[in-house]
XYZ file of C-alpha atoms in Angstrom:
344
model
C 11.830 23.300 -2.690
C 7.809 22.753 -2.493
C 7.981 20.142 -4.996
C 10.583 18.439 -3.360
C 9.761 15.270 -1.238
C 11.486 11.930 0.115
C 11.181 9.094 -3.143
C 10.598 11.356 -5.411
C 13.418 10.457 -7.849
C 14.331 6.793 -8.576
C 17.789 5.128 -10.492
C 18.626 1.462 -11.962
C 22.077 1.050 -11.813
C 25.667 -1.019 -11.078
C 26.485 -0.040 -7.521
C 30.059 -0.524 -7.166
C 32.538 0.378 -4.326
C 35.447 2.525 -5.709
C 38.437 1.809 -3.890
C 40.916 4.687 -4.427
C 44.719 4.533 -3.882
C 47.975 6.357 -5.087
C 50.195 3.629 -6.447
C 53.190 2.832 -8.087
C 54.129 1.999 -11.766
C 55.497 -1.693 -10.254
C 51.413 -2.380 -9.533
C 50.366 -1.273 -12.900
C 53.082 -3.114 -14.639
C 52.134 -6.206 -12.182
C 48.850 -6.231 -13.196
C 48.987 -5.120 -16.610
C 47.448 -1.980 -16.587
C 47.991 1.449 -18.064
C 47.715 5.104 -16.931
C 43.955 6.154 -17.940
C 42.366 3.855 -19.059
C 39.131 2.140 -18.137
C 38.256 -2.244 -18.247
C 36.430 -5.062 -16.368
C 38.304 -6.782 -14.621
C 39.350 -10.327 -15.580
C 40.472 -12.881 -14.240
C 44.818 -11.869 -13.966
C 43.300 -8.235 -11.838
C 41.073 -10.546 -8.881
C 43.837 -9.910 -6.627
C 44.241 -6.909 -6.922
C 41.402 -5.545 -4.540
C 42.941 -7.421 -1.585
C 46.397 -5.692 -2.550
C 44.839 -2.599 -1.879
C 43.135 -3.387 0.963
C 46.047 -5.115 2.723
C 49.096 -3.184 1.482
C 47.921 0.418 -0.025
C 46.157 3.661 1.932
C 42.747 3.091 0.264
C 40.044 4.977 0.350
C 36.107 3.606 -0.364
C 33.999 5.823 -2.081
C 30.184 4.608 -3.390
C 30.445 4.634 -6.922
C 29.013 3.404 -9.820
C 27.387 5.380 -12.666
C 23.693 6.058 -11.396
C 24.597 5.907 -7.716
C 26.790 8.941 -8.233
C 24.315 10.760 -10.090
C 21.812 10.601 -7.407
C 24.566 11.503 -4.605
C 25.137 14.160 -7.133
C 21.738 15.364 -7.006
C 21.595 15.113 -3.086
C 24.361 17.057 -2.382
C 22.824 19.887 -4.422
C 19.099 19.267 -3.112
C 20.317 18.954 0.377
C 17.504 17.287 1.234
C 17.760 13.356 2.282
C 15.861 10.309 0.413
C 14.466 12.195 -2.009
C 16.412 9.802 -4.977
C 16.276 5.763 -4.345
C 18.547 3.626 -5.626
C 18.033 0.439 -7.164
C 21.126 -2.359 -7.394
C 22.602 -5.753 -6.343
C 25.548 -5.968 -4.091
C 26.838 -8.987 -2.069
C 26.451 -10.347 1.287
C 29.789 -9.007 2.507
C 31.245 -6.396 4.194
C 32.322 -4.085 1.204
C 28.216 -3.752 0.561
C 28.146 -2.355 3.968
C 30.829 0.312 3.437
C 28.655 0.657 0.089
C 25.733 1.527 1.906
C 27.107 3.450 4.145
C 29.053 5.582 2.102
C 25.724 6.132 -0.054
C 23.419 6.778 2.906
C 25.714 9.174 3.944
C 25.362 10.966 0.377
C 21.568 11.147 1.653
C 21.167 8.206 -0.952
C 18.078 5.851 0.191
C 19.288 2.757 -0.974
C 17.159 -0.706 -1.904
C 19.900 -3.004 -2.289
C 19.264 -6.662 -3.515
C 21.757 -9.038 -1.668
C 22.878 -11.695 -3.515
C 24.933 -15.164 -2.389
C 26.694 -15.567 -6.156
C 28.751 -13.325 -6.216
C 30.753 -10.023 -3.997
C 30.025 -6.309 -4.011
C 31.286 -4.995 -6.986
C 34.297 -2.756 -7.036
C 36.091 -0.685 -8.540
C 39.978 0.063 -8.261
C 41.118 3.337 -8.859
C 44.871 3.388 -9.340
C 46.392 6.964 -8.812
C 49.704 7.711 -10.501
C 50.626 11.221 -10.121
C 47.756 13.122 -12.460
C 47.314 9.511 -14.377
C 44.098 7.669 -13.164
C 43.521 4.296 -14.034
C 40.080 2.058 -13.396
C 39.232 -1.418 -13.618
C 35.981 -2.455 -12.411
C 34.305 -5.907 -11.039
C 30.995 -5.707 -11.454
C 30.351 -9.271 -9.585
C 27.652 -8.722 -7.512
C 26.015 -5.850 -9.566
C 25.026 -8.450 -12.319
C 22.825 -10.534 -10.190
C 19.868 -7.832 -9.943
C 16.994 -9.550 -11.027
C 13.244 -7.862 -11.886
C 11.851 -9.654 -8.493
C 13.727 -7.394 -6.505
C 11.083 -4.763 -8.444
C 7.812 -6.525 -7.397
C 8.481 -7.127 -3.417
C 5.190 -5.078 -1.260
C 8.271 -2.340 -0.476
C 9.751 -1.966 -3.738
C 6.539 -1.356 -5.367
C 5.659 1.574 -2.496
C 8.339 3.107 -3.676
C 8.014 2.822 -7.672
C 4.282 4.105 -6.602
C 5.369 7.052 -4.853
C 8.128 8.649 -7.684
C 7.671 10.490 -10.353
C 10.703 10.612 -11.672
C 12.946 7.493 -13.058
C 16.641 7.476 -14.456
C 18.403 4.429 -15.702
C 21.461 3.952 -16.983
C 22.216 2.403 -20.655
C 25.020 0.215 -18.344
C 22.185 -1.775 -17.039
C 20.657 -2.372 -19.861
C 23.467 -5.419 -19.765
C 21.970 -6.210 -16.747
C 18.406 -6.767 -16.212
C 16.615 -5.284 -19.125
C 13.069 -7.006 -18.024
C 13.649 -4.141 -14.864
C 13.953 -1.382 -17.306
C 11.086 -2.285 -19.231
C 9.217 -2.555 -16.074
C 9.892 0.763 -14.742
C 9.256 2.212 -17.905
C 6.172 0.815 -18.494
C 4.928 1.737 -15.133
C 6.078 5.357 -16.023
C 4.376 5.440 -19.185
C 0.930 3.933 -17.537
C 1.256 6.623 -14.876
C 2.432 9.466 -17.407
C 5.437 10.110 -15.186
C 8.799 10.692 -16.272
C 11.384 8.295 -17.786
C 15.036 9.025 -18.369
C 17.720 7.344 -19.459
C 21.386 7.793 -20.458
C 23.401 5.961 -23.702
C 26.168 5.603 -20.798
C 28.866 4.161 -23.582
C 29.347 3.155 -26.941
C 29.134 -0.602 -26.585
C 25.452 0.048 -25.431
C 24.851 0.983 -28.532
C 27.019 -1.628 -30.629
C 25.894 -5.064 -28.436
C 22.792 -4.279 -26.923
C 21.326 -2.518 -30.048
C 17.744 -4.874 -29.794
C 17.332 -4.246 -25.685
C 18.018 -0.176 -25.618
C 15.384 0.343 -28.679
C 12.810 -1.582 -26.840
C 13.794 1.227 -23.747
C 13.637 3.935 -26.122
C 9.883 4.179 -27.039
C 9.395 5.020 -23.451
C 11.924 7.773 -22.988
C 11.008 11.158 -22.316
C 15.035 12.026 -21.554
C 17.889 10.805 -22.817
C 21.431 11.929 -21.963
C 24.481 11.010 -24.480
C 27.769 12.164 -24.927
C 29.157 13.210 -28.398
C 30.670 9.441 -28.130
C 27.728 7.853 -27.439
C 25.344 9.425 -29.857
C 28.015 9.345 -33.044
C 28.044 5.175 -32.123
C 24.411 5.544 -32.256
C 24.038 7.252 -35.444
C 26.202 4.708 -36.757
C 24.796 1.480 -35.375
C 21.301 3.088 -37.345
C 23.359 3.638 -40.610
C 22.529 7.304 -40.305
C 24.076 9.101 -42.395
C 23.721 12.823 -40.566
C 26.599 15.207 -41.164
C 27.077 16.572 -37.250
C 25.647 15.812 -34.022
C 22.911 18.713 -34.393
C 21.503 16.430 -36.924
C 21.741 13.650 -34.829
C 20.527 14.717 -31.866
C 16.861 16.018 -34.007
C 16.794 12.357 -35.515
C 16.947 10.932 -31.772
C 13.972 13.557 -30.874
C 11.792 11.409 -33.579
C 12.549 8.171 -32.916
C 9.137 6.588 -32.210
C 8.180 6.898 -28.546
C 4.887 5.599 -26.791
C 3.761 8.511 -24.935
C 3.398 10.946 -28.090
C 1.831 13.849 -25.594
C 4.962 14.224 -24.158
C 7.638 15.536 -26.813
C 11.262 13.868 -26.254
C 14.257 15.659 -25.392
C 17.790 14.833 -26.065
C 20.719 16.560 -24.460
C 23.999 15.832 -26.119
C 27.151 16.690 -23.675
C 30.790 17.347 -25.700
C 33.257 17.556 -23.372
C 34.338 20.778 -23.396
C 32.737 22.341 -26.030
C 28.620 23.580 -25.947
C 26.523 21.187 -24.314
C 23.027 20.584 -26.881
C 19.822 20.654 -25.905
C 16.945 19.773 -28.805
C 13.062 20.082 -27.940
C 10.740 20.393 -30.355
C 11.937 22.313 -33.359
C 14.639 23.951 -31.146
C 18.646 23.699 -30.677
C 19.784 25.447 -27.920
C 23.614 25.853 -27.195
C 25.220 26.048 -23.478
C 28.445 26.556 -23.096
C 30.795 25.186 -21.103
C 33.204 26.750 -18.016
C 36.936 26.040 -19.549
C 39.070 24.976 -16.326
C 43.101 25.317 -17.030
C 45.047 22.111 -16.858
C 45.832 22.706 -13.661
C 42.531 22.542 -12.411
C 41.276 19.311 -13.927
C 42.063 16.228 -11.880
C 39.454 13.900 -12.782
C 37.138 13.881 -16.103
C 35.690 10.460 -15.432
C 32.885 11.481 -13.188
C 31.481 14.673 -15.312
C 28.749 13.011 -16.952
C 27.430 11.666 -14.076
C 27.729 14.492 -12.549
C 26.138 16.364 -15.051
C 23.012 14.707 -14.833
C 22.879 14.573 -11.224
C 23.053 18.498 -11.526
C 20.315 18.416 -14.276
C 17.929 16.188 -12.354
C 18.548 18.162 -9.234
C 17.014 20.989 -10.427
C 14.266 18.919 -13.375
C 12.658 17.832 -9.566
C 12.349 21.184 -8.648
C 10.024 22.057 -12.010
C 13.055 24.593 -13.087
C 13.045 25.475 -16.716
C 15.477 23.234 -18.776
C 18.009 25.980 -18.802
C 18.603 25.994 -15.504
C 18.930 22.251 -15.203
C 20.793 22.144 -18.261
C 23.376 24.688 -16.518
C 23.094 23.446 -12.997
C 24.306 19.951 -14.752
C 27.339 21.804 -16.266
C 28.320 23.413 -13.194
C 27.962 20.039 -10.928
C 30.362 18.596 -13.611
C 32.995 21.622 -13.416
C 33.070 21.101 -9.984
C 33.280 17.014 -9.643
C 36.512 16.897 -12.186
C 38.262 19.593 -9.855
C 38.111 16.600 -7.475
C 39.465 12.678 -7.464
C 36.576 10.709 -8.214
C 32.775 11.461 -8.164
C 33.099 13.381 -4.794
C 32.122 16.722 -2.964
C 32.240 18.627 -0.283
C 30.364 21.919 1.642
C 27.148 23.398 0.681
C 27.222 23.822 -3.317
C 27.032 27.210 -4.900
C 25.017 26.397 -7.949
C 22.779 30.128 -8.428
C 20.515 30.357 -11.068
């Protein structure tokens, strides 16, 4: 743990508040949802937050795609504030279970607090083994490059050496990606970022290129980079292929050699570096013993960057990020619990 100190590690992201209950098919129905499946919420689901609140057993859980990664890689570092987390979250009371929640995760959180809009949640409807989500992300959209530039903020960027964003925010604030980036680049530290979902790649084609010059690490799932591929009119026969085309798209720094990581569920996870493919594979968990996929890629990088801190070689991230993810879909949403058991 030598090379392991408080904001080392910094994330862009949505912070949301999950808010977790077992329901009935009558709520679903109600507010026309279905068993596992994923949407934003519009306008027909804005009561449904207070339903929970006021008539189901909730829990609140910090969520959101970056924050979970960094709790992620807390949990495993044991070590607090060593990841900060950039977001925007509302003047209310769900941003303080938010922060809370995080903090307790070890998470050192810069919030920006906005007056537009609320926290954003969200609501994870449990029925039986069927999960389904539908988030608000309100608040989260309000984040603003500013926030980047106060005295405290830029102590902070100053201090890491390490930056992960997700692709989600690039429909956010992409003037605070290309900030962070470019101060990475400048200061030849480390830039990461993650595809996060197809649409990234379909409607925000123009803003994630201008990312991509800068990043040193990018994270995609076979999803993710096939939508990719496509968006580019490549015409590559298999995600090997793919992921060595995404290894020479041009990139600023051109000391530093890109590396892609391609994760496929439950088949091998890809690594490419240089003129290298390297294969990991993957724990298989019975039926029984998956309860939640929708946190594993999160998860998985959390694991990854745990260890990526720590100067371990890339095979040990690359497993310590499939072992963090066997162990977060054992559980409902991105949690954990105990002193993890990751050995190299």
């Amino acid at each position: 743990m030598e090379h392991v100190r408080e904001h080392l590690l910094i994330g862009c992201g949505n912070p949301l508040l999950d808010i977790v209950a077992s329901v009935d098919k009558d709520l679903l129905e109600r507010y026309n949802l279905k068993p596992n499946d994923a949407i934003l919420a519009k306008d027909e689901h804005m009561h449904l937050y207070k339903d929970l609140d006021e008539k189901y057993n909730a829990d609140y859980m910090a969520g959101g795609s970056v924050q979970n990664t960094l709790r992620v890689c807390q949990w495993i570092l044991g070590k607090p504030k060593v990841a900060t987390f950039f977001g925007c979250v509302g003047k209310d009371d769900y941003a303080k279970i938010l922060e809370k929640k995080a903090t307790q995760d070890g998470l050192n959180v810069r919030y920006q607090y906005t007056n537009e809009a609320p926290t954003g949640t969200c609501a994870v409807l449990i029925t039986g083994t069927h999960r389904s989500l539908c988030a608000h992300l309100a608040a989260a959209n309000h984040f603003t490059i500013d926030h980047l530039q106060k005295p405290d903020s830029r102590q902070l960027l100053e201090s890491a050496d390490y930056f992960y964003i997700s692709g989600f925010f690039l429909t956010v604030s992409p003037p605070s990606i290309i900030e962070i980036a470019r101060h990475a680049h400048k200061r030849k530290r480390t830039f990461m970022m993650n595809l996060s979902a197809p649409f990234v790649s379909q409607y925000y084609k123009e803003q994630l290129m201008a990312a991509m010059v800068y990043v040193d690490i990018l994270f995609g799932n076979e999803e993710e980079v096939e939508t990719f591929a496509r968006e580019h009119s490549w015409h590559a026969k298999d995600r090997k292929e793919i992921g060595q085309k995404l290894l020479t798209l041009p990139k600023e720094n051109s000391e530093r050699e890109r590396i892609v990581i391609i994760t496929q569920g439950h088949y091998p996870v890809l690594l490419f570096q240089g003129n290298n493919i390297k294969e990991f594979p993957v724990q298989q968990l019975s039926r029984e013993q998956l309860v939640d996929t929708n946190g594993a890629g999160d998860a998985f990088v959390g694991g990854f960057l745990a260890q990526y801190i720590k100067k371990k070689s890339l095979d040990v991230c690359v497993r310590c990020g499939i072992w963090a993810a066997s162990q977060i879909i054992q559980r409902s949403g991105c949690t954990f619990e105990g002193k993890p058991s990751f050995q190299e």
